[in-house]
C-alpha cells in the first residue's frame, strides 16, 4: 500500500458534485492527489439505489474501482430531521423529485416543518474508501437545526436553512473555512486522512 506520509497517493473521488470536490480539496493533505470523475474521463451518473447512506457510498466506490482499478472513495450524505422521522435522509438529493432541485427540496422541507416546534436535524456523511479493493468506512455528523426561511448564498443543497449547533449563521452564510469548523463532510474526511496516514 502507498502511504501518504512519504509520497503522493492518487485517489479518484467518485462524485459529479463540484461543491463536494471543493470542500474536500480544502481539507486534504497536499500529498493526497484527488482526481475527479471528470478528470478521470468518466462521464456517468452513478446510481444511488439503496436505503442507507453506507450502501450507496459502498456502491458508488465499487462502481468506480471496478471500472478503473484505481484506488478511490465516494461519499453519501443525508439530512435527518427528527420531527420528520429522519426524512429526507438517504433521499435528500431527490426529496422533491428526480430532477434533484435544491430549491424544490428546501421548499418541501420547510412546508413539512410548518407547525412543528422541534426543528432539530443533522447532516450525516458516510465515506467508502477502496484501497487495493479493500473497503474502509468513515462517518461524520453535524448536529443543528432547520430555520424557517432561507439565509445566505454560499454552499449548496440545504445549506441556506441549516444552522449547525454552536453557530448563529446558516452554512450558506459561512465561508467554506467557517463551514469546515462544523461540517459533517470535514469530520468524515479528517478520519479518512488520518487512516491514510496510518497505512
Ligand atoms: P448525495 O450525497 O450526493 O446523495 O447528496 C444528498 C443531498 O444532500 C444533496 O443533493 C444535497 O441536497 C444535500 N447535501 C449533501 N451535503 C450537503 C451539505 O454539506 N450541505 C447541504 N446540503 C447537502
mmCIF file of C-alpha atoms and ligand atoms in Angstrom:
data_model
loop_
_atom_site.group_PDB
_atom_site.id
_atom_site.type_symbol
_atom_site.label_atom_id
_atom_site.label_comp_id
_atom_site.label_asym_id
_atom_site.label_seq_id
_atom_site.Cartn_x
_atom_site.Cartn_y
_atom_site.Cartn_z
ATOM 1 C CA UNK A 1 0.000 0.000 0.000
ATOM 2 C CA UNK A 2 1.040 3.581 -0.605
ATOM 3 C CA UNK A 3 1.319 5.740 2.493
ATOM 4 C CA UNK A 4 0.649 9.435 2.065
ATOM 5 C CA UNK A 5 3.441 10.250 4.529
ATOM 6 C CA UNK A 6 6.250 9.866 2.011
ATOM 7 C CA UNK A 7 4.661 10.033 -1.402
ATOM 8 C CA UNK A 8 1.602 11.108 -3.254
ATOM 9 C CA UNK A 9 -1.406 8.842 -3.108
ATOM 10 C CA UNK A 10 -3.688 9.129 -6.113
ATOM 11 C CA UNK A 11 -7.383 8.699 -5.351
ATOM 12 C CA UNK A 12 -10.432 9.122 -7.555
ATOM 13 C CA UNK A 13 -13.267 10.897 -5.791
ATOM 14 C CA UNK A 14 -16.405 9.281 -7.198
ATOM 15 C CA UNK A 15 -18.729 12.265 -7.450
ATOM 16 C CA UNK A 16 -20.054 14.710 -10.021
ATOM 17 C CA UNK A 17 -20.785 17.311 -7.332
ATOM 18 C CA UNK A 18 -18.217 20.121 -7.687
ATOM 19 C CA UNK A 19 -19.215 21.599 -4.294
ATOM 20 C CA UNK A 20 -18.192 18.353 -2.588
ATOM 21 C CA UNK A 21 -14.908 18.310 -4.540
ATOM 22 C CA UNK A 22 -14.117 21.892 -3.489
ATOM 23 C CA UNK A 23 -14.955 21.208 0.161
ATOM 24 C CA UNK A 24 -12.857 18.054 0.321
ATOM 25 C CA UNK A 25 -9.916 19.626 -1.543
ATOM 26 C CA UNK A 26 -9.934 22.399 1.059
ATOM 27 C CA UNK A 27 -9.233 19.930 3.888
ATOM 28 C CA UNK A 28 -6.994 17.165 2.498
ATOM 29 C CA UNK A 29 -3.215 16.868 2.745
ATOM 30 C CA UNK A 30 -1.084 18.111 -0.125
ATOM 31 C CA UNK A 31 0.310 14.642 -0.766
ATOM 32 C CA UNK A 32 -3.128 13.264 -1.496
ATOM 33 C CA UNK A 33 -3.897 13.739 -5.170
ATOM 34 C CA UNK A 34 -7.636 13.837 -5.617
ATOM 35 C CA UNK A 35 -8.894 13.146 -9.137
ATOM 36 C CA UNK A 36 -12.468 13.932 -10.053
ATOM 37 C CA UNK A 37 -14.571 11.701 -12.310
ATOM 38 C CA UNK A 38 -14.386 14.396 -14.960
ATOM 39 C CA UNK A 39 -10.577 14.498 -14.729
ATOM 40 C CA UNK A 40 -10.521 10.696 -14.965
ATOM 41 C CA UNK A 41 -12.607 10.952 -18.147
ATOM 42 C CA UNK A 42 -15.561 9.146 -16.596
ATOM 43 C CA UNK A 43 -18.907 10.558 -17.613
ATOM 44 C CA UNK A 44 -21.532 8.599 -15.705
ATOM 45 C CA UNK A 45 -24.216 9.372 -13.187
ATOM 46 C CA UNK A 46 -23.524 6.722 -10.565
ATOM 47 C CA UNK A 47 -26.781 5.299 -9.215
ATOM 48 C CA UNK A 48 -27.722 5.584 -5.531
ATOM 49 C CA UNK A 49 -30.446 2.927 -5.343
ATOM 50 C CA UNK A 50 -30.109 1.775 -1.733
ATOM 51 C CA UNK A 51 -31.884 2.639 1.502
ATOM 52 C CA UNK A 52 -28.819 3.504 3.548
ATOM 53 C CA UNK A 53 -26.003 6.029 3.117
ATOM 54 C CA UNK A 54 -23.491 3.250 3.700
ATOM 55 C CA UNK A 55 -24.814 1.021 0.912
ATOM 56 C CA UNK A 56 -24.956 3.945 -1.525
ATOM 57 C CA UNK A 57 -21.416 5.062 -0.654
ATOM 58 C CA UNK A 58 -20.121 1.482 -0.988
ATOM 59 C CA UNK A 59 -21.957 1.005 -4.270
ATOM 60 C CA UNK A 60 -20.521 4.193 -5.775
ATOM 61 C CA UNK A 61 -16.893 3.482 -4.855
ATOM 62 C CA UNK A 62 -17.204 -0.100 -6.090
ATOM 63 C CA UNK A 63 -18.545 1.003 -9.495
ATOM 64 C CA UNK A 64 -15.554 3.307 -9.988
ATOM 65 C CA UNK A 65 -12.965 0.840 -8.663
ATOM 66 C CA UNK A 66 -14.353 -1.882 -10.947
ATOM 67 C CA UNK A 67 -14.220 0.498 -13.925
ATOM 68 C CA UNK A 68 -10.737 1.889 -13.322
ATOM 69 C CA UNK A 69 -8.813 -0.352 -10.915
ATOM 70 C CA UNK A 70 -7.649 2.912 -9.296
ATOM 71 C CA UNK A 71 -7.942 3.488 -5.545
ATOM 72 C CA UNK A 72 -10.976 5.639 -4.894
ATOM 73 C CA UNK A 73 -13.539 6.868 -2.449
ATOM 74 C CA UNK A 74 -17.107 8.081 -2.568
ATOM 75 C CA UNK A 75 -19.381 9.740 -0.089
ATOM 76 C CA UNK A 76 -23.097 9.805 0.517
ATOM 77 C CA UNK A 77 -24.703 12.459 2.678
ATOM 78 C CA UNK A 78 -28.171 12.839 4.100
ATOM 79 C CA UNK A 79 -30.058 15.366 6.188
ATOM 80 C CA UNK A 80 -32.042 13.753 9.016
ATOM 81 C CA UNK A 81 -34.819 15.818 10.570
ATOM 82 C CA UNK A 82 -36.074 14.443 13.888
ATOM 83 C CA UNK A 83 -39.698 15.589 13.702
ATOM 84 C CA UNK A 84 -39.960 14.082 10.195
ATOM 85 C CA UNK A 85 -38.830 10.667 11.401
ATOM 86 C CA UNK A 86 -35.366 11.094 9.879
ATOM 87 C CA UNK A 87 -36.558 12.387 6.478
ATOM 88 C CA UNK A 88 -35.260 13.288 3.953
ATOM 89 C CA UNK A 89 -32.327 11.052 4.985
ATOM 90 C CA UNK A 90 -30.941 8.875 2.246
ATOM 91 C CA UNK A 91 -33.421 10.505 -0.171
ATOM 92 C CA UNK A 92 -32.054 14.034 0.455
ATOM 93 C CA UNK A 93 -30.980 14.650 -3.151
ATOM 94 C CA UNK A 94 -34.334 13.600 -4.640
ATOM 95 C CA UNK A 95 -36.661 14.688 -1.816
ATOM 96 C CA UNK A 96 -38.899 16.756 -4.123
ATOM 97 C CA UNK A 97 -38.346 14.712 -7.276
ATOM 98 C CA UNK A 98 -35.857 13.179 -9.666
ATOM 99 C CA UNK A 99 -34.556 16.495 -11.024
ATOM 100 C CA UNK A 100 -32.702 16.963 -7.705
ATOM 101 C CA UNK A 101 -33.584 20.662 -7.397
ATOM 102 C CA UNK A 102 -32.017 22.247 -4.291
ATOM 103 C CA UNK A 103 -34.787 24.862 -4.245
ATOM 104 C CA UNK A 104 -37.669 22.420 -4.540
ATOM 105 C CA UNK A 105 -36.109 20.204 -1.852
ATOM 106 C CA UNK A 106 -35.889 23.138 0.573
ATOM 107 C CA UNK A 107 -39.434 24.186 -0.282
ATOM 108 C CA UNK A 108 -40.739 20.709 0.538
ATOM 109 C CA UNK A 109 -38.727 20.519 3.747
ATOM 110 C CA UNK A 110 -39.921 23.907 5.014
ATOM 111 C CA UNK A 111 -43.547 23.149 4.219
ATOM 112 C CA UNK A 112 -43.410 19.792 6.011
ATOM 113 C CA UNK A 113 -41.991 21.521 9.087
ATOM 114 C CA UNK A 114 -44.702 24.185 9.339
ATOM 115 C CA UNK A 115 -46.260 23.975 12.819
ATOM 116 C CA UNK A 116 -43.643 21.557 14.158
ATOM 117 C CA UNK A 117 -41.812 23.013 17.173
ATOM 118 C CA UNK A 118 -38.931 20.526 17.061
ATOM 119 C CA UNK A 119 -36.643 21.578 14.201
ATOM 120 C CA UNK A 120 -33.567 19.619 15.250
ATOM 121 C CA UNK A 121 -31.662 17.940 12.439
ATOM 122 C CA UNK A 122 -28.272 16.593 11.486
ATOM 123 C CA UNK A 123 -26.169 16.033 8.409
ATOM 124 C CA UNK A 124 -24.563 12.635 8.183
ATOM 125 C CA UNK A 125 -21.776 11.762 5.738
ATOM 126 C CA UNK A 126 -20.519 8.261 5.054
ATOM 127 C CA UNK A 127 -17.310 7.805 3.065
ATOM 128 C CA UNK A 128 -16.389 4.494 1.452
ATOM 129 C CA UNK A 129 -12.675 4.190 0.663
ATOM 130 C CA UNK A 130 -11.342 1.403 -1.536
ATOM 131 C CA UNK A 131 -7.588 0.831 -1.360
ATOM 132 C CA UNK A 132 -6.370 -2.167 -3.355
ATOM 133 C CA UNK A 133 -10.004 -3.306 -3.359
ATOM 134 C CA UNK A 134 -10.337 -3.277 0.449
ATOM 135 C CA UNK A 135 -13.070 -1.087 1.865
ATOM 136 C CA UNK A 136 -12.932 1.165 4.923
ATOM 137 C CA UNK A 137 -15.851 3.356 6.012
ATOM 138 C CA UNK A 138 -15.785 6.731 7.776
ATOM 139 C CA UNK A 139 -18.634 8.785 9.208
ATOM 140 C CA UNK A 140 -19.056 12.460 10.056
ATOM 141 C CA UNK A 141 -22.067 14.021 11.780
ATOM 142 C CA UNK A 142 -23.058 17.662 12.242
ATOM 143 C CA UNK A 143 -25.946 18.402 14.615
ATOM 144 C CA UNK A 144 -28.056 21.504 14.107
ATOM 145 C CA UNK A 145 -31.497 22.843 13.288
ATOM 146 C CA UNK A 146 -33.643 23.910 10.353
ATOM 147 C CA UNK A 147 -34.743 27.545 10.298
ATOM 148 C CA UNK A 148 -37.988 28.827 8.770
ATOM 149 C CA UNK A 149 -36.558 30.882 5.877
ATOM 150 C CA UNK A 150 -33.534 30.675 3.604
ATOM 151 C CA UNK A 151 -30.472 32.710 4.617
ATOM 152 C CA UNK A 152 -27.222 33.080 2.639
ATOM 153 C CA UNK A 153 -25.899 32.379 -0.837
ATOM 154 C CA UNK A 154 -22.862 30.126 -0.274
ATOM 155 C CA UNK A 155 -22.671 26.350 -0.358
ATOM 156 C CA UNK A 156 -25.311 24.055 -1.833
ATOM 157 C CA UNK A 157 -28.244 21.794 -1.057
ATOM 158 C CA UNK A 158 -29.919 22.515 2.266
ATOM 159 C CA UNK A 159 -27.182 24.938 3.414
ATOM 160 C CA UNK A 160 -29.464 28.051 3.389
ATOM 161 C CA UNK A 161 -31.807 26.559 6.026
ATOM 162 C CA UNK A 162 -29.361 24.680 8.296
ATOM 163 C CA UNK A 163 -27.654 26.251 11.324
ATOM 164 C CA UNK A 164 -25.098 23.974 12.985
ATOM 165 C CA UNK A 165 -25.127 23.661 16.787
ATOM 166 C CA UNK A 166 -22.901 26.337 18.320
ATOM 167 C CA UNK A 167 -23.318 28.770 15.399
ATOM 168 C CA UNK A 168 -25.740 31.583 14.618
ATOM 169 C CA UNK A 169 -25.278 31.549 10.845
ATOM 170 C CA UNK A 170 -26.558 29.084 8.275
ATOM 171 C CA UNK A 171 -23.998 27.071 6.319
ATOM 172 C CA UNK A 172 -24.924 29.272 3.336
ATOM 173 C CA UNK A 173 -23.864 32.389 5.267
ATOM 174 C CA UNK A 174 -20.431 30.902 6.013
ATOM 175 C CA UNK A 175 -17.235 30.789 4.009
ATOM 176 C CA UNK A 176 -16.000 27.292 3.246
ATOM 177 C CA UNK A 177 -13.439 27.654 6.047
ATOM 178 C CA UNK A 178 -16.196 28.552 8.514
ATOM 179 C CA UNK A 179 -18.378 25.663 7.324
ATOM 180 C CA UNK A 180 -15.385 23.355 7.798
ATOM 181 C CA UNK A 181 -15.347 24.141 11.545
ATOM 182 C CA UNK A 182 -18.670 22.294 11.849
ATOM 183 C CA UNK A 183 -19.094 20.224 8.730
ATOM 184 C CA UNK A 184 -20.112 16.554 8.654
ATOM 185 C CA UNK A 185 -18.059 16.145 5.460
ATOM 186 C CA UNK A 186 -14.946 17.676 7.030
ATOM 187 C CA UNK A 187 -15.226 15.324 10.036
ATOM 188 C CA UNK A 188 -15.507 12.264 7.790
ATOM 189 C CA UNK A 189 -12.609 13.415 5.594
ATOM 190 C CA UNK A 190 -10.403 14.033 8.632
ATOM 191 C CA UNK A 191 -10.904 10.394 9.613
ATOM 192 C CA UNK A 192 -10.098 9.301 6.055
ATOM 193 C CA UNK A 193 -6.861 11.336 6.039
ATOM 194 C CA UNK A 194 -5.840 10.009 9.476
ATOM 195 C CA UNK A 195 -6.434 6.468 8.242
ATOM 196 C CA UNK A 196 -4.362 7.020 5.086
ATOM 197 C CA UNK A 197 -1.557 8.492 7.202
ATOM 198 C CA UNK A 198 -1.589 5.389 9.376
ATOM 199 C CA UNK A 199 -1.101 2.938 6.497
HETATM 200 P P1 LIG B 1 -25.681 12.972 -2.166
HETATM 201 O O1 LIG B 1 -24.718 12.587 -1.116
HETATM 202 O O2 LIG B 1 -24.983 13.458 -3.403
HETATM 203 O O3 LIG B 1 -26.724 11.943 -2.429
HETATM 204 O O4 LIG B 1 -26.377 14.279 -1.634
HETATM 205 C C1 LIG B 1 -27.570 14.288 -0.990
HETATM 206 C C2 LIG B 1 -28.165 15.664 -0.954
HETATM 207 O O5 LIG B 1 -27.957 16.149 0.361
HETATM 208 C C3 LIG B 1 -27.584 16.710 -1.889
HETATM 209 O O6 LIG B 1 -28.248 16.798 -3.079
HETATM 210 C C4 LIG B 1 -27.789 17.962 -1.116
HETATM 211 O O7 LIG B 1 -29.063 18.457 -1.358
HETATM 212 C C5 LIG B 1 -27.715 17.508 0.307
HETATM 213 N N1 LIG B 1 -26.402 17.767 0.889
HETATM 214 C C6 LIG B 1 -25.320 16.952 0.924
HETATM 215 N N2 LIG B 1 -24.310 17.549 1.564
HETATM 216 C C7 LIG B 1 -24.766 18.759 1.933
HETATM 217 C C8 LIG B 1 -24.168 19.861 2.615
HETATM 218 O O8 LIG B 1 -22.990 19.868 3.006
HETATM 219 N N3 LIG B 1 -24.960 20.933 2.790
HETATM 220 C C9 LIG B 1 -26.260 20.997 2.371
HETATM 221 N N4 LIG B 1 -26.844 20.016 1.723
HETATM 222 C C10 LIG B 1 -26.102 18.910 1.494
#
